[in-house]
Amino acid sequence: MPRLRPSLFWRARREISPMAAKLLPACRDLESAANELRWIREYVRDTKSPIPDELRVWQLAEKRGRGIPLQYVLGTQPFGDIEIKCRPGVLIPRPETEAYTLHLASLLSQSSPPPTSLSILDLCTGTGCIPLLLLHSLLIPLRAPTPIFLHGVDISPAAIRLARANLTHNTPALNRFPHASSSSCPYNLTFSQFDIFSPSLITHLQHFLNPQIHTPTPTGTGTGTQDQNTEPPTKIPDLLVSNPPYISPRDFNSATARAVRNHEPRLALVPQQQEGLSPIHRYRHDRYNCRPEDVFYARILEIASVLKPKRVLVEVGGWEQALRVVRLVLENSTAATSRNNDGGHKSQEEYNLVEVWRDEPSAGDKGERVEVAGREVVVQGEGRGRAVYLSRV
Amino acid sequence: MLAAPWVCRSCARSLRHASIFQFVRRASTETPVRLPPALLERARRLTAEHDQLTSTLEKDFDAKKAKRAGEISRIADALRQFEKAKAALSELHGLLESDDAEMRELARDDLEATNAQLVESSHNLSAALTPKHPFADMPCLLEIRPGPGGTEGRFFADTLFHMYKAYCSNKGYRTRVVQYEASDSDGQTGSEGEIALQEAVLEVQEPGAYAIFRGEAGMHRVQRVPATEAKGRTHTSAVAVWVLPSFPENGTSESEADWENPESDFYIDPTEVRSETMRARGAGGQHVNKTESAIRLTHIPTGTTVSMQDSRSQQRNREYAWRLLRSRIAQQRREAREEMARQMRSSVLANSQITRGDKIRTYQYQQDRCTDHRSGLDAHNLPDVLRGGETLGKIMDSVQTWLINKDIEALISEEEASAAVASREKGK
């Protein structure tokens, strides 16, 4: 990080305020220091406290100046049209996530024929921002009352507590829509704490999708792929979305911003490396032989191959990772095809749409194509590679 | 010849241009009683249309026809009144020639009142004939920006912002602060605690606010001794106020307010707009955590840019930026059309139009005076003006009257010009 020139502090003190100079080490430039100071003042003005306002501004500016993310200092982050609460220990929602979630919501609501009911699964939900924003954005355009079922899973108890708090926090905003509160259009958003590598996760998710069917808990080593043939045909989720940890330990030390490295949970950023303790290492070595930062994708694709969701979207860390995930998808499905062909069944694995989305997917198809494993893949939007989108519809 | 033996070049230049910088006092003059035959002809035509429409409406109702009839009904009413006054006048003239001395006396007494009535009704008629401004029914955005030079102008910009806000709350108009950006947020403050404003946008959500505030657009000049001035000298600075139409929040079916309609002034092709966000350096996503939510929209064909960074939510910034861009483009299109129409008219009116570069009003603190240069009204209760009280309302009303008179003049000269063209063609 380059050193800030003393004249910058001097200018901040003179042109904006001594508080702004306090913010400079975290903000790095005058304009964002002025903006953040204004937001801190707005927050102080809008919340009540026995402590005098100026003192609170000073305290918050002090905290922010030490490098703590503004979202933790103020406790919230606007995400689309809703507000998400943020607490230390849970990843802060990012604007890129916001962009593709909104685009995803518009895809879902414009799909033809219009869906009669929607079920959405979110793995590694964190603050619960993705299902909440999807729900909020889907309630507006769906004129006909459509039941929406959403379920978020995260390994961290703190994240699940926060996600539930966020649901209560946004319930007034959700019930503002006239048909949302009526009984004809029930929406149901739930969260549960689960390690997505645990073998019982798939049964748990199937139980969520089909609450009326009693699914026995698998015994012993029952994993997803084995369950596949024994389970009765189940309801298919419309969307499986995930923003898993995807930073390699090496990138964590070099490519992340200081505020992220020092204040945000490593659990949400870097796939855990405690080999032997978690079934995680099987994905690295035995089954897929993928890089440490890609293990979550291997597991998510495995879950997808059992639940067969109509659409899958996973966030990725950049262009190379996007291509690696696409390769994983294509190799996985060709392997499954050949396996199934041996058994004489027609393949159901193939996704008929595989896309890479950039930071701003709403910018649309600019005619960009990339060839991965002998297949042409559409690239949507502009910016950096941000998500991989798979669709069976 | 100059009395001085030698004048330096810059002084000579300033002497030469002296007349340009003088204010044009565009004091309103009473419009003459003359109603050109072309205008009268048009009024008769529209009244005939109105009568026909009302008779068809009695038989079967049609919303579109009813709307049109409502629009031109005031012209029909005004014409009826005008003709009544004219008939009364001719009757009086007849009575003046009667043999009865007492009758003549009575007629002479009435003559003055009837004449005044005629003047008034002819004025009403021409006012009714002037086309309503297409944005008149809309809410508006007031953009306030200090002119070049010094913090004094910025302080006064803040004063103006509070003046309009107070005026709206006195009148009961709903307002919303879209943007309120200070340059030095708590460095210095003015004598009354105003902050140095860089740019402010106030939305007046009242339908018809555009018509109310239309006359406020232009340069507002202030003359006072600033708080920062040690030697007690009077400074002059200027603040620009722009008035833009804004579309109502819940979409109405009116064609002007509907921005989805390609015919509307508000329509912008999304492919013609470049949208830029502050993108974090490096890998983005989980790697960084940025708080910049600024967004900049550029309308490529006109080069108009709008940037918005007030809110923490990028979504909200984008929404407001789009609204502001739409309003600006609509105003530009309207101005371009007006400019074209003006060029087609006679050159008599060339300097009666106000553009945003002209100084329209002066706030003189020492003399406790606020002067509007167009209507020529002097108001002598400056504190009340700045509180947005009744005095400001009086000034704004006088500007409204002035604007209407200008519109009438424009209409008359337009009708005369078209009549002249028509007669010339007939001559050929």
Coordinates of C-alpha atoms in Angstrom, one line a residue, chain A residues 38-375:
Chain A
R38 CA -21.5 12.1 5.3
W39 CA -22.9 8.6 5.7
I40 CA -21.6 8.4 9.2
R41 CA -23.2 11.7 10.1
E42 CA -26.5 10.5 8.4
Y43 CA -26.4 7.3 10.5
V44 CA -25.8 9.3 13.7
R45 CA -28.6 11.7 12.9
D46 CA -31.0 8.9 12.1
T47 CA -30.4 6.8 15.2
K48 CA -31.0 7.8 18.8
S49 CA -28.5 7.5 21.6
P50 CA -27.9 9.3 24.9
I51 CA -24.3 10.0 23.7
P52 CA -24.0 13.4 22.1
D53 CA -23.9 13.2 18.3
E54 CA -20.5 14.8 17.7
L55 CA -18.9 12.3 20.1
R56 CA -20.6 9.4 18.3
V57 CA -19.4 10.7 14.9
W58 CA -15.9 10.9 16.4
Q59 CA -16.1 7.4 17.8
L60 CA -17.3 5.9 14.5
A61 CA -14.8 7.8 12.4
E62 CA -12.1 6.6 14.8
K63 CA -13.2 3.0 14.3
R64 CA -13.5 3.3 10.5
G65 CA -10.0 5.0 10.4
R66 CA -8.5 1.9 12.1
G67 CA -9.6 0.0 9.0
I68 CA -12.8 -1.7 10.1
P69 CA -15.1 -1.9 7.2
L70 CA -17.8 0.8 7.1
Q71 CA -20.5 -1.8 7.0
Y72 CA -19.4 -3.3 10.3
V73 CA -19.1 0.2 11.8
L74 CA -22.6 1.2 10.7
G75 CA -24.0 -2.3 10.9
T76 CA -25.8 -2.3 7.5
Q77 CA -25.2 -2.4 3.8
P78 CA -27.8 -1.5 1.2
F79 CA -28.3 -4.4 -1.1
G80 CA -30.5 -3.8 -4.1
D81 CA -33.6 -2.2 -2.7
I82 CA -33.3 -3.8 0.7
E83 CA -31.0 -3.2 3.7
I84 CA -28.8 -6.0 5.0
K85 CA -27.5 -6.0 8.5
C86 CA -23.8 -6.8 8.9
R87 CA -21.9 -8.0 11.9
P88 CA -18.2 -9.0 12.3
G89 CA -17.8 -12.7 11.6
V90 CA -20.1 -12.7 8.6
L91 CA -19.1 -11.7 5.0
I92 CA -20.3 -8.3 3.9
P93 CA -22.5 -8.5 0.7
R94 CA -20.6 -7.2 -2.4
P95 CA -22.0 -5.0 -5.2
E96 CA -21.1 -7.7 -7.8
T97 CA -23.3 -10.1 -5.9
E98 CA -26.0 -7.5 -6.0
A99 CA -25.7 -7.1 -9.8
Y100 CA -26.0 -10.8 -10.6
T101 CA -28.8 -11.4 -8.1
L102 CA -30.9 -8.7 -9.6
H103 CA -30.2 -10.1 -13.1
L104 CA -31.1 -13.5 -11.9
A105 CA -34.4 -12.3 -10.5
S106 CA -35.3 -10.6 -13.8
L107 CA -34.5 -13.9 -15.6
L108 CA -36.7 -15.9 -13.2
S109 CA -39.6 -13.5 -13.5
Q110 CA -39.4 -13.3 -17.3
S111 CA -39.2 -17.0 -17.9
S112 CA -42.0 -18.4 -20.0
P113 CA -44.3 -20.0 -19.1
P114 CA -44.5 -18.0 -15.9
P115 CA -43.6 -20.2 -13.0
T116 CA -46.5 -21.5 -10.9
S117 CA -44.3 -21.9 -7.8
L118 CA -40.6 -21.3 -7.2
S119 CA -38.2 -23.1 -4.9
I120 CA -34.7 -21.7 -4.5
L121 CA -31.7 -23.0 -2.6
D122 CA -28.8 -20.9 -1.5
L123 CA -25.6 -22.6 -0.2
C124 CA -23.2 -20.6 1.9
T125 CA -25.8 -17.9 2.4
G126 CA -23.9 -15.7 4.9
T127 CA -26.0 -12.7 5.7
G128 CA -28.9 -14.3 3.7
C129 CA -28.6 -11.4 1.2
I130 CA -29.1 -13.4 -2.0
P131 CA -32.4 -15.2 -1.0
L132 CA -33.7 -12.0 0.5
L133 CA -33.0 -9.9 -2.5
L134 CA -34.3 -12.6 -4.9
L135 CA -37.5 -12.8 -2.8
H136 CA -37.9 -9.0 -2.7
S137 CA -37.3 -8.6 -6.5
L138 CA -39.5 -11.5 -7.4
L139 CA -42.5 -10.3 -5.4
I140 CA -42.8 -7.1 -7.5
P141 CA -43.0 -8.5 -11.0
L142 CA -45.0 -11.7 -10.2
R143 CA -48.5 -10.3 -10.6
A144 CA -50.1 -13.6 -10.2
P145 CA -49.7 -15.0 -6.7
T146 CA -46.8 -17.5 -6.9
P147 CA -45.7 -19.4 -3.9
I148 CA -42.0 -18.9 -3.4
F149 CA -39.9 -21.3 -1.2
L150 CA -36.4 -20.3 -0.3
H151 CA -33.8 -22.0 1.9
G152 CA -30.4 -20.9 2.9
V153 CA -27.6 -23.0 4.3
D154 CA -24.4 -22.0 6.0
I155 CA -21.9 -23.7 8.2
S156 CA -21.4 -20.7 10.6
P157 CA -24.0 -20.4 13.4
A158 CA -23.2 -16.7 13.5
A159 CA -24.2 -16.4 9.9
I160 CA -27.4 -18.3 10.4
R161 CA -28.3 -16.0 13.4
L162 CA -27.6 -13.0 11.3
A163 CA -29.6 -14.3 8.3
R164 CA -32.6 -14.9 10.5
A165 CA -32.2 -11.4 11.9
N166 CA -32.1 -10.0 8.4
L167 CA -35.3 -11.8 7.5
T168 CA -37.1 -10.2 10.5
H169 CA -35.4 -6.8 9.6
N170 CA -36.8 -7.0 6.1
T171 CA -40.2 -8.5 6.8
P172 CA -41.9 -5.1 6.7
A173 CA -40.4 -4.4 3.3
L174 CA -41.5 -7.8 2.0
N175 CA -45.0 -7.5 3.3
R176 CA -45.4 -4.1 1.7
F177 CA -46.5 -5.9 -1.5
P178 CA -50.2 -6.4 -1.3
H179 CA -50.2 -10.0 -2.5
A180 CA -47.3 -11.1 -0.4
S181 CA -49.1 -10.9 2.9
S182 CA -52.3 -12.5 1.6
S183 CA -52.5 -16.2 2.2
S184 CA -52.9 -17.1 -1.5
C185 CA -49.2 -16.3 -2.1
P186 CA -47.2 -17.7 0.7
Y187 CA -43.5 -17.1 0.7
N188 CA -41.4 -19.1 3.0
L189 CA -37.7 -18.3 3.6
T190 CA -35.9 -20.5 6.1
F191 CA -32.2 -20.9 7.1
S192 CA -30.4 -23.9 8.6
Q193 CA -26.9 -24.5 9.8
F194 CA -25.2 -27.2 7.8
D195 CA -21.8 -28.1 6.5
I196 CA -22.3 -28.5 2.8
F197 CA -19.7 -31.3 2.7
S198 CA -21.7 -33.3 5.2
P199 CA -23.3 -36.4 3.6
S200 CA -26.7 -35.7 5.1
L201 CA -27.0 -32.4 3.4
I202 CA -28.7 -33.8 0.3
T203 CA -31.3 -35.6 2.3
H204 CA -31.9 -32.4 4.3
L205 CA -32.4 -30.4 1.1
Q206 CA -34.7 -33.0 -0.4
H207 CA -36.7 -32.9 2.7
F208 CA -37.0 -29.2 2.4
L209 CA -38.2 -29.6 -1.2
N210 CA -40.7 -32.3 -0.4
P211 CA -41.8 -31.8 3.2
Q212 CA -44.6 -34.3 2.8
I213 CA -42.4 -37.2 1.8
H214 CA -40.7 -38.8 4.7
T215 CA -37.1 -39.3 3.8
P216 CA -35.1 -41.7 6.1
T217 CA -31.8 -40.4 7.2
P218 CA -29.1 -42.2 5.3
T219 CA -27.0 -44.7 7.2
G220 CA -23.3 -44.6 7.3
T221 CA -21.5 -43.6 4.1
G222 CA -24.5 -42.8 2.0
T223 CA -23.4 -39.9 -0.2
G224 CA -25.2 -38.0 -2.9
T225 CA -24.4 -40.1 -5.9
Q226 CA -25.5 -43.3 -4.2
D227 CA -28.7 -41.7 -3.0
Q228 CA -29.5 -40.8 -6.6
N229 CA -30.8 -44.2 -7.6
T230 CA -32.6 -45.1 -4.3
E231 CA -34.6 -41.9 -3.7
P232 CA -38.1 -41.6 -5.1
P233 CA -38.5 -38.9 -7.8
T234 CA -38.5 -35.6 -6.0
K235 CA -39.5 -32.1 -6.8
I236 CA -36.9 -30.2 -8.7
P237 CA -35.6 -26.9 -7.4
D238 CA -35.8 -24.0 -9.8
L239 CA -32.6 -22.4 -8.8
L240 CA -29.5 -23.4 -6.9
V241 CA -27.3 -20.4 -6.1
S242 CA -24.1 -20.1 -4.1
N243 CA -21.4 -17.6 -3.3
P244 CA -18.9 -20.1 -1.7
P245 CA -15.4 -19.3 -0.4
Y246 CA -13.2 -19.2 -3.5
I247 CA -9.9 -17.5 -2.6
S248 CA -6.8 -19.5 -2.6
P249 CA -4.6 -19.2 0.5
R250 CA -1.9 -17.6 -1.6
D251 CA -4.3 -15.0 -3.0
F252 CA -5.7 -14.4 0.5
N253 CA -2.3 -13.2 1.5
S254 CA -1.5 -11.1 -1.6
A255 CA -4.6 -10.2 -3.6
T256 CA -7.2 -9.3 -0.9
A257 CA -7.7 -5.8 0.5
R258 CA -6.4 -5.2 3.9
A259 CA -9.8 -4.5 5.4
V260 CA -11.0 -7.9 4.0
R261 CA -8.0 -9.8 5.3
N262 CA -8.0 -8.3 8.7
H263 CA -11.7 -8.0 9.5
E264 CA -13.8 -10.4 7.5
P265 CA -14.0 -14.1 8.3
R266 CA -11.5 -16.3 6.6
L267 CA -14.1 -19.1 6.8
A268 CA -16.2 -17.2 4.2
L269 CA -13.3 -16.4 1.9
V270 CA -10.9 -19.4 1.8
P271 CA -11.9 -23.1 1.6
Q272 CA -10.7 -24.7 4.8
Q273 CA -7.4 -26.6 4.7
Q274 CA -7.8 -28.9 7.7
E275 CA -7.4 -32.1 5.7
G276 CA -8.6 -35.3 7.4
L277 CA -11.0 -33.5 9.6
S278 CA -13.6 -32.8 7.0
P279 CA -14.6 -34.8 3.9
I280 CA -13.2 -31.9 2.0
H281 CA -10.0 -33.6 1.0
R282 CA -11.8 -36.3 -1.0
Y283 CA -12.9 -33.7 -3.5
R284 CA -9.4 -32.4 -3.8
H285 CA -7.6 -35.6 -4.3
D286 CA -9.8 -38.6 -4.9
R287 CA -12.6 -37.5 -7.0
Y288 CA -12.0 -34.4 -9.0
N289 CA -8.3 -33.6 -8.3
C290 CA -9.1 -29.9 -8.3
R291 CA -7.3 -26.9 -6.9
P292 CA -7.8 -26.1 -3.2
E293 CA -9.8 -23.0 -4.0
D294 CA -12.2 -24.9 -6.3
V295 CA -13.3 -27.7 -3.9
F296 CA -16.6 -26.0 -3.1
Y297 CA -17.5 -26.0 -6.8
A298 CA -16.9 -29.7 -7.0
R299 CA -19.2 -30.3 -4.1
I300 CA -21.9 -27.9 -5.4
L301 CA -21.9 -29.6 -8.8
E302 CA -22.2 -32.9 -7.1
I303 CA -25.2 -31.7 -5.1
A304 CA -26.6 -30.3 -8.4
S305 CA -26.2 -33.6 -10.1
V306 CA -28.5 -35.2 -7.5
L307 CA -31.1 -32.4 -7.1
K308 CA -31.1 -31.6 -10.8
P309 CA -32.0 -27.9 -10.3
K310 CA -33.3 -26.1 -13.4
R311 CA -30.7 -23.4 -13.0
V312 CA -27.4 -23.2 -11.1
L313 CA -25.4 -20.0 -10.5
V314 CA -22.1 -19.9 -8.6
E315 CA -20.0 -16.8 -8.0
V316 CA -16.3 -17.1 -8.9
G317 CA -13.2 -15.1 -8.2
G318 CA -12.2 -14.2 -11.6
W319 CA -11.8 -15.2 -15.3
E320 CA -9.4 -18.1 -14.8
Q321 CA -11.6 -19.6 -12.0
A322 CA -14.7 -19.2 -14.2
L323 CA -13.1 -21.2 -16.9
R324 CA -11.9 -23.9 -14.5
V325 CA -15.5 -24.2 -13.1
V326 CA -16.9 -24.4 -16.7
R327 CA -14.4 -27.1 -17.4
L328 CA -15.4 -28.9 -14.3
V329 CA -19.1 -28.8 -15.3
L330 CA -18.4 -30.0 -18.8
E331 CA -16.1 -32.8 -17.8
N332 CA -18.4 -33.9 -15.1
S333 CA -21.4 -34.1 -17.4
T334 CA -19.4 -36.0 -20.1
A335 CA -18.2 -38.4 -17.5
A336 CA -21.8 -38.9 -16.3
T337 CA -23.0 -39.3 -19.9
S338 CA -20.5 -42.1 -20.6
R339 CA -21.4 -43.7 -17.3
N340 CA -25.0 -43.6 -18.1
N341 CA -24.4 -44.7 -21.7
D342 CA -22.8 -47.9 -20.3
G343 CA -26.0 -48.5 -18.4
G344 CA -28.1 -47.8 -21.5
H345 CA -29.9 -44.8 -20.1
K346 CA -30.2 -41.5 -21.8
S347 CA -28.2 -38.7 -20.1
Q348 CA -30.1 -36.2 -18.0
E349 CA -26.9 -34.5 -16.9
E350 CA -26.3 -32.2 -19.8
Y351 CA -27.0 -28.5 -19.2
N352 CA -28.2 -27.0 -22.4
L353 CA -27.0 -23.5 -21.4
V354 CA -23.6 -22.8 -19.9
E355 CA -22.7 -19.1 -19.5
V356 CA -20.0 -17.0 -17.9
W357 CA -21.3 -13.8 -16.4
R358 CA -19.2 -10.8 -15.9
D359 CA -19.5 -8.1 -13.2
E360 CA -22.4 -6.4 -14.9
P361 CA -24.5 -9.2 -16.5
S362 CA -27.4 -6.9 -17.2
A363 CA -25.3 -5.3 -20.0
G364 CA -26.3 -8.4 -22.0
D365 CA -24.7 -10.5 -24.6
K366 CA -22.0 -8.6 -26.5
G367 CA -21.2 -11.4 -28.8
E368 CA -18.3 -12.6 -26.8
R369 CA -17.6 -16.4 -26.9
V370 CA -15.0 -18.6 -25.3
E371 CA -14.2 -22.2 -26.1
V372 CA -13.8 -24.5 -23.2
A373 CA -13.3 -28.3 -23.5
G374 CA -14.6 -28.3 -27.1
R375 CA -17.7 -26.3 -26.3

